[in-house]
Coordinates of C-alpha atoms and ligand atoms in Angstrom, one line a residue:
M1 CA 91.7 90.1 123.7
N2 CA 92.8 93.5 122.7
K3 CA 96.0 94.1 120.7
Y4 CA 98.0 95.2 123.7
S5 CA 97.4 92.0 125.5
T6 CA 98.1 90.0 122.3
G7 CA 101.4 91.8 121.9
L8 CA 102.3 91.1 125.5
L9 CA 101.4 87.4 125.2
T10 CA 103.5 87.1 122.1
A11 CA 106.5 88.7 123.8
V12 CA 106.1 86.5 126.9
L13 CA 105.8 83.3 124.8
A14 CA 108.8 84.3 122.8
G15 CA 110.7 84.7 126.0
T16 CA 111.6 88.2 125.0
F17 CA 109.5 90.1 127.4
N18 CA 110.1 93.8 126.9
L19 CA 108.0 96.9 126.3
A20 CA 108.1 96.6 122.5
Q21 CA 104.6 96.1 121.2
A22 CA 104.0 93.9 118.2
D23 CA 101.5 95.5 115.8
T24 CA 100.2 94.3 112.5
I25 CA 100.2 96.9 109.9
K26 CA 98.1 96.9 106.7
M27 CA 99.7 98.1 103.5
E28 CA 99.3 97.9 99.8
C29 CA 102.2 96.2 98.0
A30 CA 101.4 96.5 94.4
G31 CA 102.5 98.2 91.2
F32 CA 101.2 98.0 87.7
T33 CA 102.3 94.4 87.4
G34 CA 99.8 93.6 90.2
I35 CA 101.0 92.2 93.4
N36 CA 104.7 91.6 92.8
K37 CA 105.1 88.5 94.9
D38 CA 108.9 88.5 95.1
Y39 CA 109.1 92.1 96.1
C40 CA 106.3 91.8 98.6
A41 CA 107.9 88.7 100.1
Y42 CA 111.2 90.7 100.4
I43 CA 109.8 93.6 102.3
K44 CA 107.7 91.4 104.5
Q45 CA 110.7 89.3 105.4
R46 CA 112.7 92.4 106.2
F47 CA 110.0 94.1 108.3
E48 CA 109.2 91.0 110.3
S49 CA 112.9 90.3 111.0
E50 CA 114.1 93.8 111.6
T51 CA 111.1 95.0 113.8
P52 CA 108.8 93.2 116.3
H53 CA 105.9 93.9 113.9
K54 CA 103.9 92.0 111.3
V55 CA 102.5 93.1 108.0
N56 CA 99.4 92.2 106.0
F57 CA 99.0 93.2 102.4
I58 CA 95.8 94.6 101.1
E59 CA 94.7 94.6 97.4
L60 CA 93.3 97.6 95.6
P61 CA 92.2 98.2 92.0
Q62 CA 95.0 99.2 89.6
A63 CA 93.6 102.4 88.1
S64 CA 94.9 105.4 90.1
N65 CA 91.5 107.2 90.1
E66 CA 89.7 104.0 91.4
K67 CA 92.3 103.7 94.2
L68 CA 91.7 107.3 95.0
G69 CA 88.0 106.7 95.3
I70 CA 88.6 104.0 97.9
F71 CA 91.0 106.1 100.0
Q72 CA 88.5 109.0 99.9
Q73 CA 85.9 106.7 101.4
V74 CA 88.2 105.3 104.0
F75 CA 89.4 108.7 105.0
A76 CA 85.9 110.3 105.0
A77 CA 84.9 107.5 107.5
K78 CA 88.2 108.2 109.5
D79 CA 88.7 104.4 109.3
G80 CA 91.9 103.6 111.1
D81 CA 91.7 99.8 110.4
A82 CA 91.5 99.8 106.6
V83 CA 95.1 100.8 105.9
D84 CA 98.2 102.1 107.6
L85 CA 100.8 102.6 104.8
F86 CA 100.0 103.1 101.2
Q87 CA 101.2 104.6 97.9
A88 CA 99.7 107.8 96.9
D89 CA 99.8 109.0 93.2
T90 CA 101.9 112.1 92.7
V91 CA 98.7 114.1 92.0
W92 CA 96.9 113.2 95.2
I93 CA 99.0 114.9 97.8
G94 CA 97.1 118.2 97.7
L95 CA 93.8 116.3 97.6
L96 CA 94.5 114.0 100.5
D97 CA 96.8 116.3 102.5
K98 CA 94.7 116.6 105.7
H99 CA 94.3 112.8 105.9
L100 CA 98.0 112.1 105.7
M101 CA 100.3 111.8 108.7
D102 CA 102.9 114.6 109.1
L103 CA 106.1 112.7 108.5
T104 CA 108.5 115.7 108.9
E105 CA 110.2 114.7 112.1
H106 CA 110.7 111.1 110.9
V107 CA 112.1 111.7 107.5
K108 CA 113.6 115.2 107.3
D109 CA 117.2 113.8 107.3
M110 CA 116.4 111.8 104.1
E111 CA 115.6 114.8 101.9
A112 CA 119.0 115.3 100.3
D113 CA 119.0 111.6 99.1
F114 CA 115.9 112.1 96.9
F115 CA 115.2 114.0 93.7
A116 CA 114.3 117.5 94.9
S117 CA 111.2 118.0 92.7
A118 CA 109.8 114.7 93.7
W119 CA 110.4 115.5 97.4
Q120 CA 108.9 119.0 97.1
N121 CA 105.8 117.6 95.5
N122 CA 105.0 116.0 98.9
V123 CA 105.6 119.0 101.1
V124 CA 102.5 120.9 102.0
D125 CA 102.8 124.1 104.0
G126 CA 106.3 123.0 105.1
R127 CA 105.2 119.6 106.3
V128 CA 106.4 116.4 104.6
K129 CA 103.3 114.3 103.8
A130 CA 104.9 111.4 101.8
V131 CA 108.2 110.1 100.6
P132 CA 108.8 109.4 96.9
A133 CA 108.6 105.7 96.1
F134 CA 109.5 105.8 92.4
L135 CA 109.5 108.3 89.5
D136 CA 107.5 108.1 86.3
S137 CA 107.3 110.1 83.1
G138 CA 105.8 109.2 79.7
M139 CA 108.1 107.7 77.1
L140 CA 107.8 106.3 73.6
Y141 CA 108.9 102.7 73.1
Y142 CA 109.6 101.4 69.6
R143 CA 110.8 98.2 67.9
K144 CA 114.4 98.9 66.8
D145 CA 114.5 95.8 64.6
L146 CA 111.4 96.8 62.6
L147 CA 112.5 100.4 62.0
V148 CA 115.8 99.0 60.7
K149 CA 114.0 96.4 58.6
Y150 CA 111.9 99.1 56.9
D151 CA 114.6 101.7 56.7
E152 CA 113.0 104.2 59.1
Q153 CA 114.3 106.3 62.0
P154 CA 112.7 106.8 65.4
P155 CA 109.9 109.4 64.8
E156 CA 110.6 113.0 65.8
T157 CA 107.0 114.1 65.4
W158 CA 103.5 112.5 65.8
E159 CA 103.2 113.0 62.0
D160 CA 106.3 110.9 61.4
L161 CA 105.0 108.3 63.9
T162 CA 101.6 108.1 62.1
R163 CA 103.2 107.7 58.7
I164 CA 105.8 105.1 59.8
A165 CA 103.1 103.2 61.8
N166 CA 100.8 103.0 58.8
K167 CA 103.6 101.8 56.6
I168 CA 105.0 99.1 58.9
Q169 CA 101.7 97.9 60.1
L170 CA 100.6 97.2 56.5
A171 CA 103.9 95.6 55.6
E172 CA 103.9 93.4 58.6
R173 CA 100.3 92.3 58.0
N174 CA 101.3 91.4 54.5
T175 CA 103.9 89.1 55.9
G176 CA 101.1 87.3 57.7
K177 CA 101.1 89.0 61.0
E178 CA 97.4 90.0 60.9
G179 CA 97.2 91.2 64.4
F180 CA 100.0 93.6 64.1
W181 CA 99.4 97.3 65.1
G182 CA 101.3 100.5 64.7
M183 CA 100.8 102.1 68.1
V184 CA 99.3 101.3 71.5
F185 CA 98.6 103.6 74.4
Q186 CA 96.3 104.1 77.4
G187 CA 92.9 104.9 76.0
K188 CA 90.6 103.7 78.8
A189 CA 88.6 106.3 80.6
Y190 CA 90.8 106.5 83.7
E191 CA 93.7 108.7 85.1
G192 CA 96.1 107.3 82.5
L193 CA 94.1 108.9 79.7
T194 CA 94.5 112.3 81.3
C195 CA 98.3 111.6 81.3
D196 CA 98.3 110.6 77.6
A197 CA 96.0 113.6 76.6
L198 CA 98.2 116.1 78.4
E199 CA 101.2 114.8 76.4
W200 CA 99.4 115.1 73.1
I201 CA 98.0 118.6 73.9
S202 CA 101.2 119.9 75.3
S203 CA 103.3 118.5 72.5
Y204 CA 101.3 120.7 70.0
N205 CA 101.9 123.7 72.2
G206 CA 98.3 123.5 73.3
G207 CA 99.1 124.3 77.0
S208 CA 98.6 122.1 80.1
I209 CA 94.8 122.2 80.3
V210 CA 94.9 124.4 83.5
E211 CA 98.0 126.5 83.8
P212 CA 100.1 126.8 87.0
N213 CA 98.4 130.2 87.7
G214 CA 95.0 128.5 87.6
D215 CA 93.9 129.8 84.2
I216 CA 91.9 127.3 82.1
S217 CA 93.7 127.1 78.8
I218 CA 92.2 124.0 77.1
N219 CA 90.0 125.7 74.6
N220 CA 92.5 126.3 71.8
P221 CA 93.0 125.0 68.3
Q222 CA 96.2 123.2 69.1
A223 CA 94.6 121.2 71.8
A224 CA 91.7 120.3 69.5
K225 CA 94.2 119.3 66.8
A226 CA 96.0 117.0 69.2
L227 CA 92.8 115.2 70.3
N228 CA 91.7 114.8 66.7
M229 CA 95.0 113.3 65.8
A230 CA 94.7 110.6 68.6
A231 CA 91.1 109.9 67.5
N232 CA 92.3 109.2 64.0
W233 CA 94.7 106.5 65.3
V234 CA 91.8 104.5 66.8
G235 CA 90.9 101.8 64.3
T236 CA 93.7 102.7 61.9
I237 CA 97.1 102.4 63.6
S238 CA 95.7 101.5 67.0
P239 CA 93.2 98.7 67.7
K240 CA 89.7 99.9 68.8
G241 CA 90.4 97.9 72.0
V242 CA 93.0 100.5 73.0
M243 CA 90.0 102.4 74.4
G244 CA 90.0 99.7 77.1
Y245 CA 93.7 99.7 77.7
M246 CA 95.6 100.8 80.8
E247 CA 99.4 100.4 81.1
E248 CA 99.5 96.7 81.4
E249 CA 97.2 96.0 78.5
S250 CA 99.4 98.2 76.3
R251 CA 102.5 96.4 77.5
A252 CA 101.0 93.0 76.9
V253 CA 100.5 93.8 73.2
F254 CA 103.8 95.5 72.7
Q255 CA 105.8 92.9 74.6
N256 CA 104.1 90.1 72.7
G257 CA 105.6 91.6 69.5
D258 CA 102.2 92.9 68.2
A259 CA 102.9 96.6 68.1
L260 CA 105.5 98.9 66.6
F261 CA 105.2 101.8 69.1
M262 CA 103.9 102.1 72.6
R263 CA 103.4 105.0 75.0
N264 CA 104.2 103.9 78.5
W265 CA 106.1 104.7 81.8
P266 CA 109.7 103.7 82.4
Y267 CA 108.8 100.4 84.2
A268 CA 108.0 98.8 80.9
Y269 CA 111.6 99.0 79.6
L270 CA 113.2 96.5 82.0
L271 CA 110.2 94.2 81.6
A272 CA 110.1 94.3 77.8
Q273 CA 113.9 93.6 77.8
G274 CA 113.5 90.8 80.4
E275 CA 114.7 87.2 79.9
K276 CA 111.3 85.9 79.0
S277 CA 110.2 88.8 76.8
P278 CA 109.5 87.9 73.1
V279 CA 110.9 91.4 72.1
K280 CA 114.1 91.2 74.3
G281 CA 116.9 93.1 72.7
K282 CA 114.6 94.7 70.1
V283 CA 113.2 97.6 72.2
G284 CA 114.2 101.2 71.9
V285 CA 112.9 104.1 74.1
M286 CA 112.8 107.8 73.3
P287 CA 111.0 111.0 74.2
I288 CA 107.4 111.4 73.3
P289 CA 107.2 112.9 69.8
K290 CA 106.6 116.5 69.1
G291 CA 103.3 117.8 67.8
G292 CA 104.5 118.9 64.3
A293 CA 107.9 120.5 63.6
D294 CA 107.0 123.5 65.8
G295 CA 105.9 121.3 68.7
K296 CA 107.8 120.0 71.7
H297 CA 108.6 116.7 73.3
A298 CA 106.1 116.6 76.2
A299 CA 106.2 113.9 78.9
T300 CA 103.7 113.7 81.7
L301 CA 105.2 113.6 85.2
G302 CA 104.0 110.7 87.3
G303 CA 105.2 108.6 90.2
W304 CA 104.0 107.2 93.5
Q305 CA 104.7 108.3 97.1
W306 CA 104.6 106.3 100.4
A307 CA 102.2 107.9 102.8
I308 CA 100.7 107.0 106.2
S309 CA 97.0 107.4 107.0
D310 CA 96.5 110.0 109.8
Y311 CA 93.8 107.7 111.2
S312 CA 96.3 104.7 111.5
N313 CA 96.4 103.1 114.9
N314 CA 99.9 101.8 114.1
K315 CA 101.8 104.8 113.1
A316 CA 105.1 103.9 114.8
A317 CA 105.2 100.6 113.1
A318 CA 104.1 102.1 109.8
V319 CA 107.0 104.6 110.0
L320 CA 109.4 101.7 110.4
M321 CA 108.0 100.1 107.3
L322 CA 108.1 103.3 105.4
K323 CA 111.8 103.6 106.2
I324 CA 112.4 100.1 104.9
V325 CA 110.5 100.5 101.6
T326 CA 112.1 103.8 100.8
D327 CA 115.7 102.7 101.6
A328 CA 118.2 102.0 98.8
D329 CA 118.1 98.2 99.0
S330 CA 114.3 98.2 98.6
Q331 CA 114.4 100.6 95.8
K332 CA 116.9 98.5 94.0
K333 CA 114.8 95.4 94.5
L334 CA 111.8 97.2 93.2
F335 CA 113.7 98.3 90.2
F336 CA 115.0 94.9 89.3
M337 CA 111.7 93.1 90.1
G338 CA 109.2 95.7 88.8
G339 CA 111.2 98.0 86.6
N340 CA 110.2 101.1 88.6
S341 CA 112.7 104.0 88.4
P342 CA 114.2 104.9 91.8
S343 CA 113.5 108.2 93.6
R344 CA 116.9 108.1 95.3
I345 CA 119.5 110.0 93.3
A346 CA 122.5 107.8 94.2
L347 CA 120.9 104.7 92.6
Y348 CA 121.4 106.3 89.2
D349 CA 125.1 105.8 89.7
D350 CA 124.8 102.4 91.4
P351 CA 127.2 99.9 89.9
D352 CA 124.7 97.0 90.1
I353 CA 122.0 99.0 88.4
L354 CA 124.4 100.4 85.7
A355 CA 125.6 96.9 85.0
S356 CA 122.2 95.6 84.0
A357 CA 120.3 98.8 83.1
P358 CA 122.8 101.3 81.5
H359 CA 119.7 103.1 80.1
L360 CA 118.7 104.4 83.5
P361 CA 120.8 107.5 83.8
A362 CA 119.3 108.9 80.6
F363 CA 115.9 108.8 82.2
K364 CA 117.0 111.5 84.7
A365 CA 116.7 114.3 82.1
V366 CA 113.3 113.1 81.1
F367 CA 112.1 113.2 84.7
A368 CA 113.6 116.7 85.1
N369 CA 111.6 118.1 82.1
A370 CA 108.4 116.2 82.6
I371 CA 105.1 118.2 82.7
P372 CA 103.0 118.0 85.9
R373 CA 99.3 117.5 85.6
P374 CA 97.4 120.5 86.9
A375 CA 97.1 119.1 90.5
S376 CA 98.8 121.9 92.4
A377 CA 96.9 124.5 90.4
T378 CA 93.4 123.0 90.9
K379 CA 94.0 122.0 94.5
R380 CA 91.2 119.8 96.0
Q381 CA 89.3 119.9 92.7
Y382 CA 92.0 117.9 90.8
N383 CA 90.1 114.6 90.6
R384 CA 87.0 116.4 89.2
V385 CA 89.2 118.2 86.7
S386 CA 90.9 115.0 85.7
N387 CA 87.6 113.2 85.3
A388 CA 86.3 116.0 83.1
V389 CA 89.5 115.8 81.0
L390 CA 89.5 112.0 80.6
N391 CA 85.8 111.9 79.7
A392 CA 86.2 114.7 77.1
T393 CA 89.2 112.9 75.6
Y394 CA 87.4 109.5 75.6
N395 CA 84.5 111.1 73.8
V396 CA 86.8 112.3 71.0
L397 CA 88.6 109.0 70.8
S398 CA 85.3 107.2 70.4
G399 CA 84.1 109.6 67.7
V400 CA 81.2 110.9 69.8
T401 CA 82.5 114.4 69.4
T402 CA 85.2 116.4 67.7
G403 CA 88.4 117.8 69.2
E404 CA 87.0 121.4 68.7
K405 CA 83.7 120.7 70.4
A406 CA 85.3 118.7 73.2
V407 CA 87.8 121.5 74.2
A408 CA 85.0 124.1 74.2
D409 CA 82.8 121.9 76.3
L410 CA 85.7 121.0 78.6
E411 CA 86.5 124.7 79.2
H412 CA 82.9 125.2 80.2
R413 CA 82.9 122.3 82.6
L414 CA 86.2 123.3 84.1
K415 CA 84.9 126.8 84.7
R416 CA 82.0 125.4 86.6
I417 CA 84.3 123.2 88.7
K418 CA 86.6 126.2 89.4
G419 CA 83.9 128.6 90.4
R420 CA 85.5 131.9 91.5
Q421 CA 88.8 130.2 92.3
W422 CA 90.4 126.8 92.7
K423 CA 90.3 125.6 96.3
Ligands
LIG501 C1 101.5 105.9 86.6 C2 102.0 107.2 87.1 C3 100.9 107.9 87.8 C4 99.7 108.0 86.9 C5 99.3 106.7 86.4 C6 98.1 106.7 85.4 O1 101.3 105.1 87.7 O2 103.1 107.1 88.0 O3 101.3 109.2 88.3 O4 98.6 108.7 87.6 O5 100.3 106.0 85.8 O6 97.7 105.5 85.0

């Protein structure tokens, strides 16, 4: 029986015979915290009660670049059954553009409700290809109680951070906390390492790897210095295991009370301050430190976008779900359940949110100043560029090469990827 007759049968049996066709859409309902059961149940319940359709959730790997690999395969095969609605990383829109449904007609009235830069990220040649789901930018988390205990201030520079981390790590270990570490971050060879590396490099005024005009800028002493600094952390203030950490592994260590500092995205704040968190009430959040006194606070811009596969056989139903997941109620639920920062501006003044998360409005300025990865500049080559960056960074962290050699080799690789121009 094909899906049209199934839909007809359902309608007749339900005694509500009409022309509305019941489709079942496939979508991903996951964030860093894995499948967020409460949130997924909420959107399923809404979709299935507010529309005639049904939804099935699919599971995908957590790492952004691994997810991308799967979508690239699905789209290369023009597979209309694999997925209808999904979240695209902020850096994928240019890469996936031609496989994404043009949403312009369906969502153009929504534009003014969203952060303008996030909305514009998803507009390609005047066509809206995705709607911002939530915003991300890198932040430094710290243990307020421990800084007070050891008479230290939140670190202004990476040099301060390294000194304070060494001192407090030693002191805490001397109190019997043998597994205590100064700093955790995302050191695994995946997209998150590109994000962390861009922060280190840019904080030392080492540029943004590939500049907005397409110039490859990575081969400079400041960039080398930044990578060497991070390599020095591994095995000293950061566990060697950090080279296998993504966001959630970092959060697990920090939230368990086993690290003084953590680099992560905004979602970690609400979770670390949650009822069951061992560090509840002890967590501070601040901008990523500067690279030396002359450096700057540099946060990588992240975030995810709801998009519909252009090969979907259920586009009308997928659009209905897209409207549900991007509305204010859903974004509030996602914020409270997963900690993800809304992409709708009005929620930053929402009384419910302010009552339980008065920190949120301060994040707005961090989002506004965050540094994009070179996705627009490198166009369809971005995933190759990012792979080269994360591998080079990983090699420095693991001691296989030095910052100086890595940035020279990386420049060479990026030139080969670029060819005559980025396309
Ligand atoms: C977060 C960001 C995303 C980034 C990823 C890296 O999910 O929102 O943009 O690519 O982290 O792990």
